XYZ file of N, CA and C in Angstrom:
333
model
N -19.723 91.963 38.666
C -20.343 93.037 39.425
C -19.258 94.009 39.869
N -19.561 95.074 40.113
C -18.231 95.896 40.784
C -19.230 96.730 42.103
N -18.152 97.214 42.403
C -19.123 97.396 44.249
C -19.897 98.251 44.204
N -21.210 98.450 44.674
C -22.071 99.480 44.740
C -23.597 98.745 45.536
N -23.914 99.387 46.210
C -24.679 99.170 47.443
C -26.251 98.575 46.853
N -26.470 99.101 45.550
C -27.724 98.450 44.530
C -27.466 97.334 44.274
N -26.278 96.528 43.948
C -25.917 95.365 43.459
C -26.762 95.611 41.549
N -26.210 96.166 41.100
C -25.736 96.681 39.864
C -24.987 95.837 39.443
N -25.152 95.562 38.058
C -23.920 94.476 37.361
C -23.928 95.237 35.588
N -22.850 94.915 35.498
C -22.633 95.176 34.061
C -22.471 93.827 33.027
N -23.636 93.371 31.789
C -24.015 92.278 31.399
C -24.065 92.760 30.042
N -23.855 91.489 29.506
C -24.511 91.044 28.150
C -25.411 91.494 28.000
N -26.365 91.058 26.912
C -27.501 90.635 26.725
C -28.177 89.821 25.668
N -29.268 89.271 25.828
C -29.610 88.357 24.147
C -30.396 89.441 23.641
N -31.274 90.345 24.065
C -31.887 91.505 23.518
C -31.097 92.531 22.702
N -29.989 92.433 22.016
C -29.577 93.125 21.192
C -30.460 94.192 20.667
N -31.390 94.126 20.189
C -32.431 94.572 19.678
C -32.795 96.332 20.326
N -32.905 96.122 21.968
C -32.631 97.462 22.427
C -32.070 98.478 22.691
N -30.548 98.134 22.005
C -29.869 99.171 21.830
C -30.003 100.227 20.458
N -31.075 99.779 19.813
C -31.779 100.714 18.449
C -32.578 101.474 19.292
N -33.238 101.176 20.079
C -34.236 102.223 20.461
C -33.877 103.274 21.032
N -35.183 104.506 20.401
C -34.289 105.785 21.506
C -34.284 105.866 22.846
N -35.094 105.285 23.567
C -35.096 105.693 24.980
C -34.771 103.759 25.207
N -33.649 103.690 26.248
C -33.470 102.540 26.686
C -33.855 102.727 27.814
N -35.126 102.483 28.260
C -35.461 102.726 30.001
C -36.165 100.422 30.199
N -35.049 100.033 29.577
C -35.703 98.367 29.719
C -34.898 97.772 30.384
N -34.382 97.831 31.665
C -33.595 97.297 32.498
C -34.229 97.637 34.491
N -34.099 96.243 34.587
C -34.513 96.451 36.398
C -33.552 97.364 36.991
N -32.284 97.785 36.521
C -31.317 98.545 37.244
C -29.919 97.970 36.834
N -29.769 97.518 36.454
C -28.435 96.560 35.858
C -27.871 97.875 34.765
N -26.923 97.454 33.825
C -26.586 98.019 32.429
C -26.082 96.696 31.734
N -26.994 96.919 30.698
C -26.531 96.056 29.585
C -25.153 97.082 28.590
N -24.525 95.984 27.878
C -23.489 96.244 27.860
C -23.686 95.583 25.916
N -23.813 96.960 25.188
C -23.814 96.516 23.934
C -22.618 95.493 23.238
N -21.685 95.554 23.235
C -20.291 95.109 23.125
C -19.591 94.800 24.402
N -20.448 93.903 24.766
C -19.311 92.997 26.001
C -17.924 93.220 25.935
N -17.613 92.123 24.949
C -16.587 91.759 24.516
C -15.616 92.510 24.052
N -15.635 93.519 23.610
C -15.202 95.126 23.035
C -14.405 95.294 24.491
N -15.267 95.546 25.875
C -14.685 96.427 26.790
C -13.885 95.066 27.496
N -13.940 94.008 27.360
C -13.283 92.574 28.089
C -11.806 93.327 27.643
N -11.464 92.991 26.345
C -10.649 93.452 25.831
C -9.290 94.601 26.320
N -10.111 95.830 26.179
C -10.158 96.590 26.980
C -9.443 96.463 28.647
N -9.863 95.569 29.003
C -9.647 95.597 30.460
C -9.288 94.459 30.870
N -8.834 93.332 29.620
C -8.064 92.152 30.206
C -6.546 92.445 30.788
N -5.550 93.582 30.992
C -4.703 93.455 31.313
C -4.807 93.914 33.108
N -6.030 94.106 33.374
C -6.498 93.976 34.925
C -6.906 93.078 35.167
N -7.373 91.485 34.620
C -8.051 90.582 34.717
C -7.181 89.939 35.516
N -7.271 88.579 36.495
C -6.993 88.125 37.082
C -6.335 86.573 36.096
N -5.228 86.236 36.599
C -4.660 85.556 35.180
C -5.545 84.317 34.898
N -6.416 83.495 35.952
C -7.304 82.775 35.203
C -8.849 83.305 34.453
N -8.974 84.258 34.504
C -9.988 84.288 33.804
C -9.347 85.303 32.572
N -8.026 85.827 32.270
C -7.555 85.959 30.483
C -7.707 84.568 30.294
N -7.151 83.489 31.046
C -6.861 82.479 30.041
C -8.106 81.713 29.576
N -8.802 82.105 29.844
C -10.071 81.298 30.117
C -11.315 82.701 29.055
N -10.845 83.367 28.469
C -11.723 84.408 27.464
C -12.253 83.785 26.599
N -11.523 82.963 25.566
C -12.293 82.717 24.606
C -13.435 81.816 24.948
N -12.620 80.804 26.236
C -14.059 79.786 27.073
C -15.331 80.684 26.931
N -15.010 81.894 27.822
C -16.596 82.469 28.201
C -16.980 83.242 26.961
N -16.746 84.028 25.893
C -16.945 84.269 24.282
C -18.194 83.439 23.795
N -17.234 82.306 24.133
C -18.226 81.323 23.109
C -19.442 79.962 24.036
N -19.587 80.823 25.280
C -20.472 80.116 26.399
C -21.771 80.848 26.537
N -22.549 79.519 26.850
C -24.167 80.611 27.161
C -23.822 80.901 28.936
N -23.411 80.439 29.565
C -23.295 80.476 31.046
C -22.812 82.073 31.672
N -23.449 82.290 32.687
C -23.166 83.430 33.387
C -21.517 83.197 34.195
N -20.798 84.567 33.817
C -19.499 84.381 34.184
C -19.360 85.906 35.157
N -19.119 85.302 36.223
C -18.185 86.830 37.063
C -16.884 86.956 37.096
N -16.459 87.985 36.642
C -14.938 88.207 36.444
C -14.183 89.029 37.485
N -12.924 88.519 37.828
C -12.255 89.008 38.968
C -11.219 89.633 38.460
N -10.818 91.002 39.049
C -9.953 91.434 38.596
C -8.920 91.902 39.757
N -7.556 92.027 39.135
C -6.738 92.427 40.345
C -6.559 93.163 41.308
N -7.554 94.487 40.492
C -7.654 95.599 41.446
C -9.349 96.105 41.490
N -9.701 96.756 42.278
C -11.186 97.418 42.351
C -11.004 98.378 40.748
N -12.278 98.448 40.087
C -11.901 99.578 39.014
C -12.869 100.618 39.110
N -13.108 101.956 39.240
C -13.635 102.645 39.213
C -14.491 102.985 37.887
N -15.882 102.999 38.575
C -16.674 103.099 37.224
C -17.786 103.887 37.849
N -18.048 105.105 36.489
C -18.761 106.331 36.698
C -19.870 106.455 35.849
N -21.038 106.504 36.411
C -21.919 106.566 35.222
C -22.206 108.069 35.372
N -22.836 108.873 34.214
C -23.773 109.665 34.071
C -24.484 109.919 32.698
N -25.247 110.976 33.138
C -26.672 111.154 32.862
C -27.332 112.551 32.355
N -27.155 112.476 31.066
C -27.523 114.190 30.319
C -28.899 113.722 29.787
N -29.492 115.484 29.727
C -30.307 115.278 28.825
C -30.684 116.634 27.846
N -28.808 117.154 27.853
C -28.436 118.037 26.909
C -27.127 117.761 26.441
N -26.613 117.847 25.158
C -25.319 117.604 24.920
C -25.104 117.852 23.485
N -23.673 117.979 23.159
C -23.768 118.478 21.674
C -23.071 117.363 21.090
N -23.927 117.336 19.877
C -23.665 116.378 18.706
C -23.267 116.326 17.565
N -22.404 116.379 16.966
C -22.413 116.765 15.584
C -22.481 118.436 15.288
N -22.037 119.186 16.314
C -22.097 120.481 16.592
C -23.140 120.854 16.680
N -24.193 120.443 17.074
C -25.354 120.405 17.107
C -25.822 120.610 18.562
N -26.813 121.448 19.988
C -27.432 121.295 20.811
C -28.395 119.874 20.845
N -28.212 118.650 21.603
C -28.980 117.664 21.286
C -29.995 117.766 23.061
N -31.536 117.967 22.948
C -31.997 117.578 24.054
C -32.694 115.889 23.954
N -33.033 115.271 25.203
C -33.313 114.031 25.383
C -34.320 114.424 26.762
N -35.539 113.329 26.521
C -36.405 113.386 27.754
C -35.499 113.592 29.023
N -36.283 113.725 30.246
C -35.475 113.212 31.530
C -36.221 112.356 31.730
N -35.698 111.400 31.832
C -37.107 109.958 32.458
C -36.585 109.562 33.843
N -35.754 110.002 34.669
C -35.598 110.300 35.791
C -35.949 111.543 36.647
N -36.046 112.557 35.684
C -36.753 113.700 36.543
C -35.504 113.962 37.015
N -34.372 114.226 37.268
C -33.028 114.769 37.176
C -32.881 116.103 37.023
N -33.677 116.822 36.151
C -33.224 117.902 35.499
C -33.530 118.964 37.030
N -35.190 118.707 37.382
C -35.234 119.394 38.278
C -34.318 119.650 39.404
N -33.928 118.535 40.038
C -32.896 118.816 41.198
C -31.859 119.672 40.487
N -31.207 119.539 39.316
C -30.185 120.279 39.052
C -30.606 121.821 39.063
N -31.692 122.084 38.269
C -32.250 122.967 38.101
C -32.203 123.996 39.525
N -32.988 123.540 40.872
C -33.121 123.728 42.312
C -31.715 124.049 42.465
N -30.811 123.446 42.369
C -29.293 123.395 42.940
C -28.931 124.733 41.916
N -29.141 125.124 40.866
C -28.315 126.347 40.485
C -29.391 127.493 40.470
N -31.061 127.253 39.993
C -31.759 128.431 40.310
C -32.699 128.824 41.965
N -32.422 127.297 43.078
C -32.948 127.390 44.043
C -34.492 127.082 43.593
N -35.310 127.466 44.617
C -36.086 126.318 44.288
C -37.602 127.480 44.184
N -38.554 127.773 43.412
C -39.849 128.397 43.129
C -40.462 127.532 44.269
N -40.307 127.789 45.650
C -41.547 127.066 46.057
C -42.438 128.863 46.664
């Protein structure tokens, strides 16, 4: 888990399967994490020295593991639902309804 007042965690998953779909709105609030193991990697030289030594243990475990690391790490999510792709303008639903507040904040608000 890393700190945040939702209690948010960043996980696995056995649903592989939903990272094909276009809209991933299938989570209580968590983030699944297509490639765990990819970002472990990544960020074992912040890991706390028993749990590097102990990686391949949790790899190849069904058991839920929380990992401690030496320092707090800062982690930022966000959230488009315009962006360019392939040089391309790409739009995406808002399934948060997002757009509006932004919208209010730079054109003020049509009431």
């Amino acid at each position: 888990m890393f700190p945040n007042k939702y209690t948010v965690y960043l996980h696995d998953t056995d649903n592989k399967s939903l990272f094909a779909q276009r809209y991933r709105v299938y989570s209580s609030g968590c983030m699944r994490l297509e490639q765990p193991f990819e970002l472990l990697e990544v960020l074992k030289p912040r890991l706390k020295p028993y749990d590097v030594k102990n990686i391949d243990t949790y790899r190849n475990s069904l058991t839920t593991r929380t990992l401690n690391f030496t320092e707090k790490l800062p982690i930022y999510t966000t959230y488009f639902t315009v962006f360019k792709r392939d040089g391309l303008i790409s739009f995406r639903k808002d399934i948060y309804g997002y757009d509006r507040f932004i919208q209010e904040s730079v054109f003020g608000s049509n009431q």
